[in-house]
Coordinates of N, CA and C in Angstrom, one line a residue:
X287 N 18.9 -6.4 20.1 CA 17.7 -6.0 20.8 C 16.9 -5.0 19.9
X288 N 17.6 -4.0 19.3 CA 16.9 -3.1 18.4 C 16.2 -3.8 17.3
X289 N 16.9 -4.7 16.6 CA 16.3 -5.4 15.5 C 15.1 -6.3 15.9
X290 N 15.2 -6.8 17.1 CA 14.0 -7.7 17.6 C 12.8 -6.8 17.8
X291 N 13.0 -5.6 18.3 CA 11.9 -4.7 18.6 C 11.3 -4.2 17.2
X292 N 12.2 -3.9 16.3 CA 11.7 -3.4 15.0 C 11.0 -4.6 14.3
X293 N 11.6 -5.8 14.3 CA 10.9 -6.9 13.7 C 9.5 -7.1 14.3
X294 N 9.4 -7.1 15.6 CA 8.1 -7.2 16.3 C 7.1 -6.2 15.9
X295 N 7.6 -4.9 15.8 CA 6.7 -3.8 15.3 C 6.2 -4.1 13.9
X296 N 7.2 -4.5 13.0 CA 6.8 -4.7 11.6 C 5.8 -5.9 11.5
X297 N 6.0 -7.0 12.4 CA 5.1 -8.1 12.3 C 3.7 -7.7 12.8
X298 N 3.7 -6.8 13.8 CA 2.4 -6.3 14.3 C 1.7 -5.5 13.2
X299 N 2.5 -4.7 12.5 CA 1.9 -3.9 11.3 C 1.4 -4.8 10.2
X300 N 2.3 -5.8 9.9 CA 1.9 -6.7 8.8 C 0.7 -7.5 9.1
X301 N 0.5 -7.9 10.3 CA -0.7 -8.7 10.7 C -1.9 -7.9 11.0
X302 N -1.8 -6.5 11.0 CA -2.9 -5.7 11.2 C -3.3 -5.7 12.7
X303 N -2.4 -6.0 13.6 CA -2.8 -6.1 15.0 C -2.7 -4.8 15.8
X304 N -2.2 -3.7 15.2 CA -2.1 -2.5 15.9 C -3.4 -1.8 16.0
X305 N -3.6 -0.9 16.9 CA -4.9 -0.2 17.0 C -4.7 1.3 17.1
X306 N -5.6 2.0 16.6 CA -5.7 3.5 16.8 C -7.0 3.9 17.4
X307 N -6.9 4.6 18.5 CA -8.1 5.1 19.2 C -9.0 3.9 19.6
X308 N -8.3 2.8 20.0 CA -9.1 1.6 20.5 C -9.7 0.8 19.4
X309 N -9.5 1.1 18.1 CA -10.2 0.4 17.1 C -9.1 -0.2 16.2
X310 N -9.3 -1.4 15.7 CA -8.3 -2.0 14.8 C -8.2 -1.2 13.6
X311 N -7.0 -1.0 13.0 CA -6.8 -0.1 11.9 C -6.8 -0.8 10.6
X312 N -7.2 -2.1 10.5 CA -7.2 -2.8 9.3 C -8.2 -2.1 8.4
X313 N -7.9 -2.0 7.1 CA -8.9 -1.4 6.1 C -10.3 -2.1 6.3
X314 N -11.3 -1.3 6.3 CA -12.6 -1.8 6.4 C -13.4 -1.7 5.2
X315 N -12.7 -1.8 4.0 CA -13.4 -1.6 2.8 C -14.2 -2.8 2.4
X316 N -15.0 -2.7 1.3 CA -15.8 -3.8 0.8 C -14.8 -4.7 0.0
X317 N -14.8 -5.9 0.3 CA -13.9 -6.8 -0.4 C -14.6 -7.6 -1.4
X318 N -14.1 -7.9 -2.5 CA -14.7 -8.6 -3.5 C -14.5 -10.1 -3.2
X319 N -15.6 -10.9 -3.4 CA -15.6 -12.3 -3.0 C -15.7 -13.2 -4.3
X320 N -15.1 -14.4 -4.2 CA -15.2 -15.3 -5.3 C -16.1 -16.5 -4.8
X321 N -16.8 -16.4 -3.8 CA -17.6 -17.5 -3.3 C -18.9 -17.7 -4.1
X322 N -19.3 -16.8 -4.9 CA -20.5 -16.9 -5.7 C -20.3 -17.9 -6.8
X323 N -21.1 -18.9 -7.0 CA -21.0 -19.8 -8.1 C -21.7 -19.2 -9.3
X324 N -20.9 -18.9 -10.4 CA -21.4 -18.3 -11.6 C -21.5 -19.2 -12.7
X325 N -21.2 -20.5 -12.5 CA -21.2 -21.5 -13.6 C -22.7 -21.7 -14.0
X326 N -22.9 -21.6 -15.3 CA -24.3 -21.7 -15.9 C -24.2 -22.6 -17.1
X327 N -25.2 -23.3 -17.4 CA -25.3 -24.0 -18.7 C -25.2 -23.0 -19.8
X328 N -24.7 -23.4 -21.0 CA -24.5 -22.5 -22.1 C -25.8 -21.9 -22.6
X329 N -26.9 -22.6 -22.3 CA -28.2 -22.1 -22.8 C -28.8 -21.1 -21.8
X330 N -28.3 -21.0 -20.6 CA -28.8 -20.0 -19.6 C -28.1 -18.7 -19.7
X331 N -28.8 -17.7 -19.4 CA -28.2 -16.3 -19.4 C -27.4 -16.2 -18.0
X332 N -26.2 -15.7 -18.1 CA -25.4 -15.4 -16.9 C -25.8 -14.1 -16.4
X333 N -26.1 -14.0 -15.1 CA -26.5 -12.8 -14.5 C -25.5 -12.1 -13.6
X334 N -24.4 -12.8 -13.4 CA -23.3 -12.2 -12.6 C -21.9 -12.6 -13.2
X335 N -20.9 -11.8 -13.0 CA -19.6 -12.0 -13.5 C -18.8 -12.7 -12.5
X336 N -17.9 -13.6 -12.9 CA -17.0 -14.2 -12.0 C -15.9 -13.2 -11.6
X337 N -15.6 -13.1 -10.4 CA -14.5 -12.2 -9.9 C -13.3 -13.0 -9.7
X338 N -12.2 -12.6 -10.3 CA -10.9 -13.3 -10.2 C -10.5 -13.5 -8.8
X339 N -10.0 -14.6 -8.4 CA -9.6 -14.9 -7.0 C -8.5 -13.9 -6.5
X340 N -7.7 -13.4 -7.4 CA -6.6 -12.5 -7.1 C -7.1 -11.2 -6.4
X341 N -8.3 -10.8 -6.5 CA -8.7 -9.5 -5.9 C -9.1 -9.7 -4.4
X342 N -9.1 -10.9 -3.9 CA -9.4 -11.0 -2.5 C -8.3 -10.3 -1.7
X343 N -8.6 -9.5 -0.7 CA -7.7 -8.8 0.1 C -7.4 -7.4 -0.4
X344 N -8.1 -7.0 -1.5 CA -7.9 -5.7 -2.1 C -9.2 -4.9 -1.9
X345 N -9.0 -3.6 -1.8 CA -10.1 -2.7 -1.5 C -10.4 -1.8 -2.7
X346 N -11.7 -1.7 -3.1 CA -12.1 -0.8 -4.2 C -12.5 0.5 -3.6
X347 N -11.6 1.5 -3.7 CA -11.8 2.8 -3.2 C -12.8 3.7 -4.0
X348 N -13.1 3.2 -5.2 CA -14.0 3.9 -6.1 C -13.2 5.0 -6.9
X349 N -12.0 4.7 -7.2 CA -11.1 5.7 -7.9 C -11.5 5.6 -9.4
X350 N -11.3 6.8 -10.1 CA -11.6 6.8 -11.5 C -10.9 5.8 -12.4
X351 N -9.7 5.4 -12.0 CA -8.9 4.5 -12.8 C -9.3 3.0 -12.5
X352 N -10.1 2.8 -11.5 CA -10.5 1.4 -11.1 C -9.5 0.7 -10.3
X353 N -8.4 1.3 -10.0 CA -7.3 0.7 -9.2 C -7.8 0.1 -7.9
X354 N -7.5 -1.1 -7.6 CA -7.8 -1.7 -6.3 C -6.5 -1.7 -5.5
X355 N -6.6 -1.3 -4.2 CA -5.4 -1.2 -3.3 C -5.5 -2.4 -2.3
X356 N -4.3 -3.0 -2.1 CA -4.2 -4.1 -1.2 C -4.5 -3.6 0.2
X357 N -5.2 -4.4 1.0 CA -5.6 -4.0 2.4 C -4.4 -3.7 3.3
X358 N -3.3 -4.5 3.2 CA -2.2 -4.4 4.1 C -0.9 -4.2 3.3
X359 N 0.2 -3.8 4.0 CA 1.5 -3.7 3.4 C 2.1 -5.1 3.2
X360 N 3.1 -5.2 2.4 CA 3.9 -6.4 2.3 C 4.8 -6.3 3.6
X361 N 5.2 -7.4 4.1 CA 6.0 -7.3 5.4 C 7.5 -6.9 5.1
X362 N 8.0 -6.0 5.9 CA 9.4 -5.6 5.8 C 9.6 -4.4 4.9
X363 N 10.9 -4.1 4.7 CA 11.4 -3.0 3.9 C 12.1 -3.6 2.7
X364 N 12.0 -2.9 1.5 CA 12.6 -3.4 0.3 C 13.3 -2.2 -0.4
X365 N 14.5 -2.5 -1.0 CA 15.1 -1.5 -1.9 C 14.2 -1.5 -3.1
X366 N 14.3 -0.5 -3.9 CA 13.5 -0.4 -5.1 C 13.7 -1.6 -6.0
X367 N 15.0 -2.0 -6.2 CA 15.3 -3.1 -7.1 C 14.6 -4.4 -6.5
X368 N 14.7 -4.6 -5.2 CA 14.0 -5.8 -4.6 C 12.5 -5.7 -4.8
X369 N 11.9 -4.5 -4.6 CA 10.5 -4.4 -4.8 C 10.1 -4.7 -6.2
X370 N 10.8 -4.2 -7.2 CA 10.5 -4.5 -8.6 C 10.7 -6.0 -8.9
X371 N 11.7 -6.6 -8.4 CA 12.0 -8.0 -8.6 C 10.9 -8.9 -8.0
X372 N 10.5 -8.6 -6.8 CA 9.5 -9.4 -6.1 C 8.1 -9.2 -6.5
X373 N 7.7 -7.9 -6.8 CA 6.3 -7.6 -7.0 C 6.0 -7.0 -8.4
X374 N 7.0 -6.6 -9.1 CA 6.8 -6.2 -10.5 C 5.6 -5.3 -10.8
X375 N 4.7 -5.7 -11.6 CA 3.6 -4.7 -12.0 C 2.5 -4.6 -11.0
X376 N 2.7 -5.2 -9.8 CA 1.7 -5.0 -8.7 C 2.1 -3.8 -7.9
X377 N 3.3 -3.2 -8.1 CA 3.7 -1.9 -7.4 C 2.9 -0.8 -8.1
X378 N 2.4 0.1 -7.3 CA 1.6 1.3 -7.9 C 2.6 2.1 -8.7
X379 N 2.1 2.8 -9.7 CA 2.9 3.8 -10.4 C 2.8 5.1 -9.7
X380 N 3.7 6.0 -10.2 CA 3.6 7.4 -9.6 C 2.2 8.0 -9.9
X381 N 1.6 7.7 -11.0 CA 0.3 8.2 -11.4 C -0.8 7.6 -10.4
X382 N -0.7 6.4 -10.1 CA -1.6 5.8 -9.1 C -1.5 6.4 -7.7
X383 N -0.3 6.7 -7.3 CA -0.1 7.4 -6.0 C -0.7 8.8 -6.1
X384 N -0.5 9.5 -7.2 CA -1.1 10.8 -7.4 C -2.6 10.8 -7.3
X385 N -3.2 9.8 -8.0 CA -4.6 9.6 -7.9 C -5.1 9.4 -6.5
X386 N -4.4 8.5 -5.8 CA -4.7 8.2 -4.4 C -4.7 9.5 -3.5
X387 N -3.6 10.3 -3.8 CA -3.5 11.5 -3.0 C -4.5 12.5 -3.3
X388 N -4.9 12.7 -4.6 CA -5.8 13.7 -5.1 C -7.3 13.4 -5.0
X389 N -7.6 12.1 -5.1 CA -9.0 11.7 -5.1 C -9.6 11.2 -3.8
X390 N -8.7 11.0 -2.8 CA -9.1 10.5 -1.5 C -9.0 11.5 -0.4
X391 N -9.7 11.2 0.7 CA -9.6 12.0 1.9 C -8.6 11.3 2.8
X392 N -7.6 12.1 3.3 CA -6.5 11.6 4.1 C -6.7 12.0 5.6
X393 N -6.8 11.1 6.5 CA -7.0 11.4 7.9 C -5.9 10.8 8.7
X394 N -5.2 11.6 9.5 CA -4.1 11.2 10.3 C -4.6 10.4 11.5
X395 N -4.1 9.2 11.8 CA -4.6 8.4 12.8 C -3.7 8.4 14.1
X396 N -2.5 9.0 14.0 CA -1.6 9.0 15.0 C -0.4 8.0 14.7
X397 N -0.6 7.1 13.8 CA 0.4 6.2 13.4 C 0.4 6.0 11.9
X398 N -0.2 6.8 11.2 CA -0.3 6.8 9.7 C -1.5 7.4 9.2
X399 N -2.0 7.1 8.0 CA -3.2 7.7 7.5 C -4.2 6.7 7.1
X400 N -5.5 7.1 7.4 CA -6.6 6.4 6.9 C -6.9 7.1 5.6
X401 N -6.9 6.4 4.5 CA -7.2 7.0 3.2 C -8.5 6.5 2.7
X402 N -9.5 7.4 2.6 CA -10.9 7.1 2.3 C -11.2 7.5 0.8
X403 N -11.6 6.6 0.0 CA -11.9 6.8 -1.4 C -13.3 7.4 -1.6
X404 N -13.6 7.7 -2.8 CA -14.9 8.2 -3.2 C -16.1 7.3 -2.8
X405 N -15.7 6.0 -2.8 CA -16.8 5.0 -2.4 C -17.1 4.9 -0.9
X406 N -16.2 5.6 -0.1 CA -16.4 5.5 1.3 C -15.6 4.4 2.0
X407 N -15.1 3.5 1.2 CA -14.2 2.5 1.7 C -12.8 3.1 1.9
X408 N -12.0 2.4 2.8 CA -10.7 3.0 3.0 C -9.6 1.9 3.2
X409 N -8.3 2.4 3.1 CA -7.2 1.6 3.5 C -6.4 2.4 4.5
X410 N -5.6 1.7 5.3 CA -4.7 2.4 6.3 C -3.3 2.3 5.8
X411 N -2.6 3.4 5.7 CA -1.2 3.4 5.4 C -0.4 3.7 6.6
X412 N 0.3 2.7 7.3 CA 1.1 3.0 8.4 C 2.3 3.8 8.1
X413 N 2.7 4.7 9.1 CA 4.0 5.4 9.0 C 5.0 4.5 9.5
X414 N 5.5 3.6 8.7 CA 6.4 2.5 9.1 C 7.9 2.9 9.0
X415 N 8.2 4.1 8.5 CA 9.6 4.5 8.5 C 10.3 4.0 7.2
X416 N 11.6 3.9 7.3 CA 12.4 3.4 6.2 C 13.7 2.8 6.7
X417 N 14.5 2.1 5.8 CA 15.7 1.5 6.1 C 16.8 2.1 5.3
X418 N 17.9 2.5 5.9 CA 19.1 2.9 5.2 C 20.2 2.9 6.3
X419 N 21.2 2.1 6.0 CA 22.3 1.9 7.0 C 21.7 1.5 8.4
X420 N 20.8 0.6 8.4 CA 20.1 0.2 9.6 C 18.6 0.4 9.5
X421 N 17.9 -0.2 10.5 CA 16.4 -0.1 10.4 C 16.0 1.1 11.3
X422 N 15.0 1.9 10.8 CA 14.5 3.0 11.5 C 13.0 2.9 11.5
X423 N 12.4 3.0 12.6 CA 10.9 3.1 12.7 C 10.6 4.5 13.2
X424 N 9.9 5.3 12.5 CA 9.7 6.6 12.9 C 8.3 7.1 12.3
X425 N 8.0 8.3 12.5 CA 6.7 8.9 12.2 C 6.6 9.3 10.7
X426 N 7.1 8.6 9.8 CA 7.1 8.9 8.4 C 6.6 7.7 7.6
X427 N 6.0 7.9 6.5 CA 5.6 6.8 5.6 C 6.4 6.9 4.3
X428 N 7.0 5.8 3.9 CA 7.7 5.7 2.6 C 7.2 4.5 1.9
X429 N 6.7 4.7 0.7 CA 6.1 3.6 -0.1 C 6.6 3.7 -1.6
X430 N 7.3 2.6 -2.0 CA 7.8 2.7 -3.4 C 6.8 2.6 -4.4
X431 N 7.0 3.3 -5.5 CA 6.2 3.2 -6.8 C 7.0 2.4 -7.8
X432 N 6.4 2.0 -8.8 CA 7.1 1.3 -9.9 C 7.8 2.2 -10.9
X433 N 7.7 3.5 -10.7 CA 8.2 4.5 -11.6 C 9.6 5.0 -11.3
X434 N 10.5 4.7 -12.2 CA 11.9 5.1 -12.1 C 12.1 6.6 -12.3
X435 N 13.2 7.1 -11.7 CA 13.6 8.5 -11.9 C 15.1 8.5 -12.2
X436 N 15.5 8.4 -13.4 CA 16.9 8.2 -13.8 C 17.3 6.8 -13.5
X437 N 18.7 6.7 -13.4 CA 19.2 5.3 -13.3 C 19.4 4.9 -11.8
X438 N 19.4 5.8 -10.9 CA 19.7 5.4 -9.5 C 18.6 5.9 -8.5
X439 N 17.5 6.4 -9.0 CA 16.5 6.9 -8.1 C 15.1 6.4 -8.6
X440 N 14.1 6.5 -7.7 CA 12.7 6.1 -8.1 C 11.8 7.0 -7.3
X441 N 10.5 7.1 -7.8 CA 9.5 7.8 -7.1 C 8.9 7.0 -6.0
X442 N 8.5 7.7 -4.9 CA 7.8 7.0 -3.9 C 6.8 8.0 -3.2
X443 N 5.8 7.4 -2.5 CA 4.9 8.2 -1.7 C 5.6 8.5 -0.4
X444 N 5.6 9.7 0.1 CA 6.2 10.1 1.4 C 5.2 10.9 2.1
X445 N 5.0 10.5 3.4 CA 4.1 11.3 4.2 C 4.5 11.4 5.7
X446 N 4.1 12.5 6.3 CA 4.2 12.8 7.7 C 2.8 13.4 8.1
X447 N 2.7 13.8 9.3 CA 1.5 14.4 9.8 C 1.2 15.7 8.9
X448 N 0.1 15.8 8.3 CA -0.4 17.0 7.5 C 0.3 17.2 6.2
X449 N 1.0 16.2 5.7 CA 1.7 16.4 4.5 C 2.0 15.0 3.8
X450 N 1.6 14.9 2.5 CA 1.8 13.7 1.7 C 2.2 14.2 0.3
X451 N 3.3 13.6 -0.2 CA 3.7 14.0 -1.6 C 4.4 12.8 -2.2
X452 N 4.6 13.0 -3.5 CA 5.3 12.0 -4.3 C 6.6 12.6 -4.7
X453 N 7.7 12.0 -4.2 CA 9.0 12.5 -4.4 C 9.9 11.3 -4.9
X454 N 11.2 11.7 -5.2 CA 12.1 10.6 -5.6 C 13.3 10.5 -4.6
X455 N 13.8 9.3 -4.4 CA 14.9 9.0 -3.5 C 15.8 8.0 -4.1
X456 N 17.0 7.8 -3.6 CA 17.9 6.7 -4.0 C 17.2 5.3 -3.9
X457 N 17.4 4.5 -4.9 CA 16.8 3.2 -5.0 C 17.3 2.3 -3.9
X458 N 18.4 2.6 -3.2 CA 19.0 1.8 -2.2 C 18.3 1.9 -0.8
X459 N 17.4 2.9 -0.7 CA 16.7 3.0 0.6 C 15.7 1.8 0.7
X460 N 15.5 1.3 1.9 CA 14.5 0.3 2.2 C 13.2 1.0 2.5
X461 N 12.1 0.7 1.8 CA 10.8 1.3 2.0 C 9.7 0.3 2.0
X462 N 8.6 0.7 2.5 CA 7.4 -0.2 2.5 C 6.9 -0.4 1.1
X463 N 6.0 -1.4 1.0 CA 5.4 -1.7 -0.3 C 3.9 -2.0 -0.1
X464 N 3.1 -1.3 -0.9 CA 1.6 -1.6 -0.9 C 1.3 -1.9 -2.3
X465 N 0.7 -3.0 -2.5 CA 0.4 -3.5 -3.9 C -1.0 -3.0 -4.4
X466 N -1.1 -3.1 -5.7 CA -2.3 -2.6 -6.4 C -2.7 -3.7 -7.5
X467 N -4.0 -3.6 -7.9 CA -4.4 -4.4 -9.1 C -5.2 -3.5 -9.9

């Protein structure tokens, strides 16, 4: 029963169906589109650049590094080794999390943070908990980074109400994943 409830909760989070204060909490950032036809004859001057299809579903927060953050989490919890194996260089680095923490405004929504960038666009980071010796859904956010800390630990973003930091934990913990480009 516990696993069914947790699975249902994670499915709701993954699909962006939860709401905070009566409003859907899906990121409302400006999304880059590939619908514009930029094909021109070689003799014509091109006035716009083609945007790679891979950026769909990512939000440009206006960060100095140019990092784009995916609108939603990947579904489920992953150990660090699983996250690296499945997502590789799409995992944010420790430095990208530090930039997100330092350059953005963090507003607690009751179930996570709305993280608003210099551009005014935002992503929502749910406090989805973590997995270790069973599944736990609680008022904490744990998000893996791609940055290792020694041979058995790795850095991750950790947050609760009024506190967010980048710390290291054992790689065996199951944590959320938010991808970047």
